[in-house]
Amino acid sequence: MIIRIRSRDGVDRLDVPDPSSATVATLISLVETQLHIPSHFQNLSPNQSILLSKSPYDASSLSPDPSTPLSSLGLSHGSILYLYYDPSSFSRTSLPPPPPSFPPRRKMTIDDLVARQVRVVRQDSPHCSLASLDRDSAHSFQLFLSESLAFAVKRGGFLYGRVGNRGEVWVDFIYEPPQHGMDGRLVITRDPEEEKLVEAIAAGLGMRKLGFIVSRSVGEDRGTDGEYTMTAREVRLAAEYQAESGLAEWVTLVVKLEVNEDGGADVHFEAFQMSDVCVKLWKDGWFANEEGEGEGKEYDPKVTKMNKDVVVGGKDMKVVDNDFFLVVVKIADHQGPLSTAFPIENRNLPVLPRALKNHLDRTKSLPFVKRISDFHLLLFLARFLDVNADVPLLAECVSKQVNVPDGYKLLIESMAASA
């Protein structure tokens, strides 16, 4: 029986000769002999949370007793167990070096020397201490995925909000750019003119672009032989946008559908940053053409292909397990200052002027500034206003919750009445 062992170094495979009588102690011994990790450093568990343990003591609380039979853990051929060991006490890179990567007598080029210096290691701490998502924005995004798309295709968006003094980000709205979502692929067709309007609104609100959100489609795991957190395509998009932003706290949110204990489906949000090494490799052009085109290999969503060898776990490799690039960020939610009652841009149907009249009719009991305190409504209005003067001023009224000048109020009400 083959048991896969996922650790901070990636995924290894153990050959268990007699699974019917094997126990956790058997696996500990096999890890020591086959993976060269001393038994007294090991903590094995079927619970993935063990990888986030801060100390061996924390990890031990998640580890089953060594005498526990493997059969009682529900393990079968191909199952995954998670291995924690304290990197400050033991490192697999301290093992004897592997055989030379280059054949004898071959002269090493400058590129070879540079590549051997690029080491892909896990980054333990994110630059973003917390990612908090506005509840209404999160609900609207996942509701569209569930009810309109049935999670059959992917969907993405850019996150806007504020950066706190302690490295936390507060996401207050999601802008969904023009895009084409498919099962396993997302193509963002960015509109520079629309993005100018979005940036003007964000500036007036005292906010900025600070992340990216992407959903997983339910069919993405078909044909794969293991679990993974983000696909290679998602890693590429996340690395590209994080590098483009230049923001240390930039965060990527992943939305996916998971089966719960009762057999139902729950929507989960997870937050990550791409590691510093990942962003640098993207900036320097080390990522191979998407899906390794020209190499005659099928797309593997679990790994990211490189143009040149990089050092991973002491080995020269052209593929990197995506998990090496991910840095987990704590996630929370909050009630932001904006509503999401207005139809959202770039979805299945265009937003028509009639939507403005319907929205104002529904909210006529509220103060006017409250009625327009919705990013998606402001984006609709911005298409008819001056991006340099009108849009920032109107957004600033919303930000400060002060009275909207009569001229703007009359203009907006006239637009609604003419619909």
Coordinates of C-alpha atoms in Angstrom, one line a residue:
M1 CA 0.0 0.0 0.0
I2 CA 1.2 3.5 -0.8
I3 CA 0.7 6.2 1.8
R4 CA 1.5 9.8 0.8
I5 CA 3.2 12.0 3.4
R6 CA 2.7 15.8 3.0
S7 CA 5.1 17.9 5.0
R8 CA 6.6 21.4 4.8
D9 CA 8.9 20.0 2.1
G10 CA 6.1 18.7 -0.2
V11 CA 4.7 15.3 -0.8
D12 CA 6.7 12.0 -0.4
R13 CA 5.4 8.4 -0.9
L14 CA 5.8 5.6 1.6
D15 CA 5.6 1.9 0.6
V16 CA 3.9 0.1 3.5
P17 CA 4.6 -3.7 3.0
D18 CA 1.9 -5.2 5.3
P19 CA -0.9 -2.6 5.8
S20 CA -3.2 -5.0 7.5
S21 CA -1.0 -5.2 10.6
A22 CA 0.7 -1.8 10.3
T23 CA 0.3 0.9 13.0
V24 CA 1.3 4.5 13.3
A25 CA 4.6 3.3 14.8
T26 CA 5.2 1.3 11.6
L27 CA 4.8 4.5 9.6
I28 CA 7.1 6.4 11.9
S29 CA 9.8 3.7 11.4
L30 CA 9.3 3.8 7.6
V31 CA 9.6 7.6 7.5
E32 CA 12.8 7.3 9.4
T33 CA 14.3 4.7 7.0
Q34 CA 12.9 6.0 3.7
L35 CA 12.8 9.8 4.3
H36 CA 15.6 10.0 6.8
I37 CA 13.7 12.0 9.4
P38 CA 14.5 10.7 13.0
S39 CA 11.5 9.2 14.7
H40 CA 11.8 11.5 17.8
F41 CA 11.3 14.6 15.6
Q42 CA 8.2 13.2 13.9
N43 CA 4.5 14.1 14.5
L44 CA 2.1 12.3 12.1
S45 CA -1.6 13.1 11.8
P46 CA -4.5 12.7 9.4
N47 CA -5.4 16.3 10.3
Q48 CA -3.9 18.9 7.9
S49 CA -3.9 21.5 10.7
I50 CA -0.8 19.9 12.1
L51 CA 1.2 21.7 9.5
L52 CA 0.3 25.0 11.0
S53 CA 1.5 24.0 14.5
K54 CA 3.8 26.5 16.2
S55 CA 5.7 23.9 18.2
P56 CA 6.2 20.2 18.6
Y57 CA 4.0 20.3 21.7
D58 CA 1.1 21.7 19.7
A59 CA 1.7 19.1 17.0
S60 CA 1.7 16.2 19.4
S61 CA -1.8 17.0 20.5
L62 CA -3.0 16.2 17.0
S63 CA -1.0 13.0 16.6
P64 CA -2.6 9.6 17.2
D65 CA -1.0 7.1 19.6
P66 CA 1.8 5.2 17.9
S67 CA 0.0 1.9 18.6
T68 CA -3.0 3.0 16.7
P69 CA -3.7 0.6 13.7
L70 CA -3.7 2.3 10.3
S71 CA -7.1 0.6 9.6
S72 CA -8.7 2.6 12.4
L73 CA -7.6 5.8 10.8
G74 CA -9.5 5.0 7.6
L75 CA -6.4 4.9 5.5
S76 CA -6.3 3.1 2.2
H77 CA -4.0 3.0 -0.9
G78 CA -3.1 6.6 -1.8
S79 CA -4.3 8.2 1.4
I80 CA -2.6 11.3 2.7
L81 CA -1.0 11.8 6.2
Y82 CA 0.5 15.0 7.4
L83 CA 4.0 15.2 8.9
Y84 CA 5.2 18.0 11.2
Y85 CA 8.7 18.4 12.5
D86 CA 10.4 21.4 14.1
P87 CA 12.6 23.0 11.4
S88 CA 14.7 24.7 14.1
S89 CA 15.7 21.3 15.5
F90 CA 16.1 19.3 12.3
S91 CA 16.3 20.1 8.6
R92 CA 16.3 17.7 5.7
T93 CA 18.7 20.0 3.9
S94 CA 21.3 18.9 6.5
L95 CA 21.3 15.4 5.0
P96 CA 24.3 14.3 2.7
P97 CA 24.0 16.2 -0.5
P98 CA 22.5 14.4 -3.6
P99 CA 24.7 13.4 -6.5
P100 CA 25.9 16.3 -8.6
S101 CA 23.1 17.6 -10.9
F102 CA 25.5 18.0 -13.8
P103 CA 27.2 15.2 -15.7
P104 CA 31.0 14.9 -15.2
R105 CA 33.2 17.2 -17.3
R106 CA 30.3 19.5 -18.3
K107 CA 31.1 23.1 -18.0
M108 CA 28.7 25.2 -16.0
T109 CA 27.3 28.3 -17.6
I110 CA 26.4 31.6 -15.8
D111 CA 22.8 30.6 -16.0
D112 CA 23.5 27.2 -14.4
L113 CA 25.3 29.0 -11.5
V114 CA 22.5 31.5 -11.0
A115 CA 19.9 28.7 -11.1
R116 CA 21.7 26.8 -8.4
Q117 CA 21.5 29.8 -6.1
V118 CA 17.7 30.1 -6.4
R119 CA 16.3 28.0 -3.6
V120 CA 12.5 27.6 -3.2
V121 CA 11.7 27.3 0.5
R122 CA 8.6 27.8 2.5
Q123 CA 7.9 31.3 3.9
D124 CA 6.6 30.9 7.4
S125 CA 5.2 34.4 8.1
P126 CA 3.0 36.6 5.8
H127 CA 3.4 40.3 5.4
C128 CA -0.3 40.6 5.9
S129 CA -1.3 39.9 9.5
L130 CA -5.1 39.5 8.8
A131 CA -7.5 39.7 5.8
S132 CA -11.0 40.8 6.8
L133 CA -13.7 40.6 4.2
D134 CA -16.9 42.7 4.2
R135 CA -19.8 40.3 4.8
D136 CA -22.1 41.7 2.2
S137 CA -19.5 41.6 -0.5
A138 CA -18.5 38.0 0.4
H139 CA -22.2 37.0 0.5
S140 CA -22.9 38.6 -2.9
F141 CA -19.9 36.9 -4.5
Q142 CA -20.6 33.4 -3.2
L143 CA -24.3 33.7 -3.9
F144 CA -23.6 34.4 -7.6
L145 CA -21.2 31.5 -7.7
S146 CA -23.8 29.2 -6.1
E147 CA -27.0 30.2 -7.6
S148 CA -26.0 31.5 -11.1
L149 CA -22.9 29.6 -11.9
A150 CA -23.4 26.5 -9.6
F151 CA -19.6 26.6 -9.1
A152 CA -19.3 25.1 -12.6
V153 CA -17.0 27.8 -13.9
K154 CA -14.4 30.1 -12.3
R155 CA -15.0 33.7 -11.3
G156 CA -12.5 36.4 -10.1
G157 CA -12.4 39.9 -8.9
F158 CA -10.1 42.6 -7.4
L159 CA -10.4 43.5 -3.7
Y160 CA -10.5 47.1 -2.6
G161 CA -10.3 48.5 0.9
R162 CA -7.9 49.8 3.6
V163 CA -4.6 48.7 5.0
G164 CA -4.3 48.9 8.8
N165 CA -1.4 50.0 10.9
R166 CA -0.5 46.5 11.9
G167 CA -0.4 45.0 8.4
E168 CA -4.0 43.9 8.3
V169 CA -6.2 44.5 5.2
W170 CA -9.9 45.4 5.4
V171 CA -11.7 44.5 2.1
D172 CA -14.7 46.7 1.7
F173 CA -15.8 46.0 -1.9
I174 CA -15.0 43.6 -4.8
Y175 CA -14.7 44.8 -8.4
E176 CA -15.5 42.1 -10.9
P177 CA -13.7 43.0 -14.2
P178 CA -14.7 41.7 -17.6
Q179 CA -13.8 38.0 -17.7
H180 CA -14.4 34.6 -19.2
G181 CA -14.7 31.8 -16.7
M182 CA -14.4 28.1 -17.6
D183 CA -14.1 24.9 -15.7
G184 CA -10.5 25.1 -14.6
R185 CA -9.5 28.3 -16.3
L186 CA -10.2 32.0 -15.8
V187 CA -9.3 34.7 -18.4
I188 CA -9.5 38.2 -17.1
T189 CA -10.0 40.7 -20.0
R190 CA -9.1 43.9 -18.2
D191 CA -10.7 47.2 -19.3
P192 CA -8.3 50.1 -18.7
E193 CA -11.0 52.8 -19.0
E194 CA -13.3 51.0 -16.5
E195 CA -10.4 50.5 -14.2
K196 CA -9.7 54.3 -14.2
L197 CA -13.2 54.8 -13.0
V198 CA -12.7 52.2 -10.3
E199 CA -9.5 53.7 -9.1
A200 CA -11.1 57.2 -9.0
I201 CA -13.9 55.9 -6.9
A202 CA -11.5 54.0 -4.5
A203 CA -9.4 57.2 -4.1
G204 CA -12.5 59.2 -3.2
L205 CA -13.5 56.6 -0.7
G206 CA -10.0 56.6 0.9
M207 CA -9.4 53.0 -0.3
R208 CA -7.1 51.2 -2.7
K209 CA -6.7 47.9 -4.6
L210 CA -5.2 45.4 -2.2
G211 CA -5.9 41.8 -3.4
F212 CA -7.5 39.3 -5.8
I213 CA -10.3 36.8 -5.3
V214 CA -10.8 33.6 -7.4
S215 CA -13.2 30.7 -7.1
R216 CA -12.5 27.1 -7.7
S217 CA -14.9 25.2 -10.1
V218 CA -16.3 21.8 -8.9
G219 CA -14.8 20.0 -11.9
E220 CA -11.2 21.1 -11.3
D221 CA -10.2 18.0 -9.2
R222 CA -11.3 15.5 -11.9
G223 CA -8.4 13.5 -13.2
T224 CA -6.0 14.5 -10.4
D225 CA -4.5 12.1 -7.9
G226 CA -4.3 14.3 -4.8
E227 CA -5.4 17.3 -2.9
Y228 CA -4.1 20.8 -3.6
T229 CA -4.8 24.2 -2.2
M230 CA -4.4 26.3 -5.4
T231 CA -3.9 25.3 -9.0
A232 CA -0.9 26.3 -11.1
R233 CA -3.1 28.7 -13.1
E234 CA -4.3 30.4 -9.9
V235 CA -0.7 30.7 -8.6
R236 CA 0.3 32.4 -11.9
L237 CA -2.6 34.9 -11.7
A238 CA -1.9 35.6 -8.0
A239 CA 1.8 36.0 -8.5
E240 CA 1.2 38.3 -11.5
Y241 CA -1.2 40.6 -9.6
Q242 CA 0.8 40.7 -6.4
A243 CA 4.0 41.6 -8.4
E244 CA 2.0 44.3 -10.3
S245 CA 0.7 45.8 -7.1
G246 CA 3.9 46.4 -5.3
L247 CA 1.9 46.2 -2.0
A248 CA 3.5 44.1 0.7
E249 CA 0.2 43.2 2.3
W250 CA -1.5 42.1 -1.0
V251 CA -3.7 39.1 -0.4
T252 CA -5.3 36.4 -2.5
L253 CA -8.6 34.9 -1.5
V254 CA -9.7 31.4 -2.8
V255 CA -13.4 30.5 -2.7
K256 CA -14.4 26.8 -3.0
L257 CA -17.2 24.4 -2.4
E258 CA -16.5 21.6 0.1
V259 CA -18.5 18.6 1.2
N260 CA -19.4 18.7 4.9
E261 CA -19.8 15.8 7.3
D262 CA -23.5 15.6 6.6
G263 CA -22.9 15.2 2.9
G264 CA -24.0 18.8 2.1
A265 CA -21.9 21.5 0.5
D266 CA -20.3 24.5 2.3
V267 CA -18.6 27.5 0.8
H268 CA -15.2 28.2 2.2
F269 CA -13.0 31.3 1.9
E270 CA -9.2 31.0 2.4
A271 CA -6.6 33.7 2.3
F272 CA -3.0 33.5 1.1
Q273 CA 0.0 35.6 0.0
M274 CA 2.4 34.4 -2.6
S275 CA 5.8 34.0 -1.0
D276 CA 8.6 36.6 -1.7
V277 CA 10.5 33.9 -3.7
C278 CA 7.4 33.2 -5.8
V279 CA 6.9 36.9 -6.7
K280 CA 10.6 37.3 -7.5
L281 CA 10.6 34.3 -9.8
W282 CA 7.5 35.7 -11.6
K283 CA 9.1 39.2 -12.0
D284 CA 12.4 37.6 -13.3
G285 CA 10.6 35.5 -15.9
W286 CA 11.3 32.1 -14.4
F287 CA 7.7 30.8 -14.8
A288 CA 7.4 28.6 -17.9
N289 CA 4.8 29.3 -20.5
E290 CA 1.4 28.5 -19.2
E291 CA 0.9 24.8 -18.7
G292 CA 4.4 24.1 -20.0
E293 CA 3.5 24.5 -23.6
G294 CA 5.9 22.8 -26.0
E295 CA 7.1 20.3 -23.4
G296 CA 4.7 17.5 -24.6
K297 CA 3.3 17.2 -21.1
E298 CA -0.3 17.4 -19.8
Y299 CA -1.3 20.2 -17.5
D300 CA -0.8 19.3 -13.8
P301 CA -2.7 21.7 -11.5
K302 CA -0.6 20.7 -8.5
V303 CA 2.7 22.0 -9.7
T304 CA 4.1 25.2 -11.3
K305 CA 6.6 24.7 -14.1
M306 CA 9.8 26.8 -14.3
N307 CA 12.0 27.7 -17.3
K308 CA 15.1 26.6 -15.4
D309 CA 16.1 24.4 -12.6
V310 CA 15.5 25.7 -9.1
V311 CA 16.6 24.1 -5.8
V312 CA 13.7 22.5 -3.9
G313 CA 14.4 20.4 -0.9
G314 CA 18.0 20.1 -1.9
K315 CA 17.2 18.9 -5.4
D316 CA 17.4 20.6 -8.8
M317 CA 13.9 20.7 -10.3
K318 CA 11.8 22.4 -13.0
V319 CA 8.5 21.9 -11.2
V320 CA 7.5 23.3 -7.8
D321 CA 4.7 22.0 -5.6
N322 CA 2.3 25.0 -5.5
D323 CA 2.1 24.7 -1.7
F324 CA 5.8 25.9 -1.5
F325 CA 4.6 29.3 -2.8
L326 CA 1.7 29.8 -0.5
V327 CA 1.8 31.7 2.8
V328 CA -1.4 31.3 4.9
V329 CA -3.1 34.5 6.1
K330 CA -5.6 34.6 8.9
I331 CA -9.1 35.5 7.6
A332 CA -12.0 37.2 9.3
D333 CA -15.1 39.2 8.3
H334 CA -16.5 42.6 9.2
Q335 CA -19.4 44.9 8.3
G336 CA -18.0 47.5 5.9
P337 CA -19.3 51.0 5.2
L338 CA -20.8 50.2 1.8
S339 CA -23.9 48.2 0.7
T340 CA -24.1 45.8 -2.2
A341 CA -27.7 46.1 -3.2
F342 CA -27.1 47.5 -6.7
P343 CA -26.6 45.1 -9.6
I344 CA -23.0 44.1 -10.1
E345 CA -21.0 45.0 -13.2
N346 CA -19.8 42.5 -15.8
R347 CA -22.0 39.6 -14.8
N348 CA -24.4 37.7 -17.1
L349 CA -26.6 40.7 -17.9
P350 CA -25.6 44.3 -18.5
V351 CA -26.6 46.9 -15.8
L352 CA -29.3 49.1 -17.4
P353 CA -30.4 52.6 -16.4
R354 CA -33.7 51.1 -15.1
A355 CA -31.6 49.6 -12.3
L356 CA -30.8 53.0 -10.9
K357 CA -34.5 54.0 -10.7
N358 CA -35.4 50.7 -9.0
H359 CA -32.6 51.1 -6.5
L360 CA -33.5 54.7 -5.6
D361 CA -37.2 53.7 -5.3
R362 CA -36.3 50.9 -2.9
T363 CA -34.2 53.1 -0.7
K364 CA -36.2 56.3 -0.7
S365 CA -36.7 56.3 3.1
L366 CA -32.9 56.7 3.6
P367 CA -30.8 59.9 3.4
F368 CA -29.6 60.4 -0.1
V369 CA -25.9 59.8 0.7
K370 CA -26.9 56.4 2.2
R371 CA -28.9 55.6 -1.0
I372 CA -25.7 55.9 -3.1
S373 CA -23.3 54.3 -0.6
D374 CA -22.7 51.4 -2.9
F375 CA -19.6 50.9 -5.0
H376 CA -21.4 49.2 -7.9
L377 CA -23.9 52.1 -8.1
L378 CA -21.0 54.6 -8.0
L379 CA -19.3 52.7 -10.9
F380 CA -22.5 52.9 -12.9
L381 CA -22.8 56.7 -12.3
A382 CA -19.1 57.3 -13.0
R383 CA -19.7 56.3 -16.7
F384 CA -21.7 59.6 -17.0
L385 CA -19.5 61.8 -14.9
D386 CA -16.0 63.5 -15.1
V387 CA -13.5 61.0 -13.8
N388 CA -11.1 63.6 -12.6
A389 CA -13.6 66.0 -10.8
D390 CA -17.0 64.6 -10.3
V391 CA -16.2 61.0 -9.5
P392 CA -13.8 61.6 -6.6
L393 CA -16.0 64.3 -5.1
L394 CA -19.1 62.1 -5.1
A395 CA -17.1 59.2 -3.6
E396 CA -15.7 61.5 -0.9
C397 CA -19.3 62.5 0.1
V398 CA -20.0 58.8 0.5
S399 CA -16.7 58.2 2.5
K400 CA -17.5 61.1 4.9
Q401 CA -21.3 60.5 4.8
V402 CA -22.0 64.2 4.2
N403 CA -24.8 65.8 2.2
V404 CA -24.5 65.3 -1.6
P405 CA -24.4 68.7 -3.4
D406 CA -27.8 69.5 -4.9
G407 CA -26.5 69.5 -8.4
Y408 CA -25.3 65.9 -8.2
K409 CA -28.5 64.9 -6.5
L410 CA -30.6 66.5 -9.2
L411 CA -28.5 64.9 -11.9
I412 CA -28.8 61.4 -10.4
E413 CA -32.5 61.7 -9.9
S414 CA -33.0 62.9 -13.5
M415 CA -31.0 59.9 -14.8
A416 CA -33.3 57.6 -12.8
A417 CA -36.5 59.4 -13.9
S418 CA -35.5 59.1 -17.6
A419 CA -35.0 55.4 -17.4

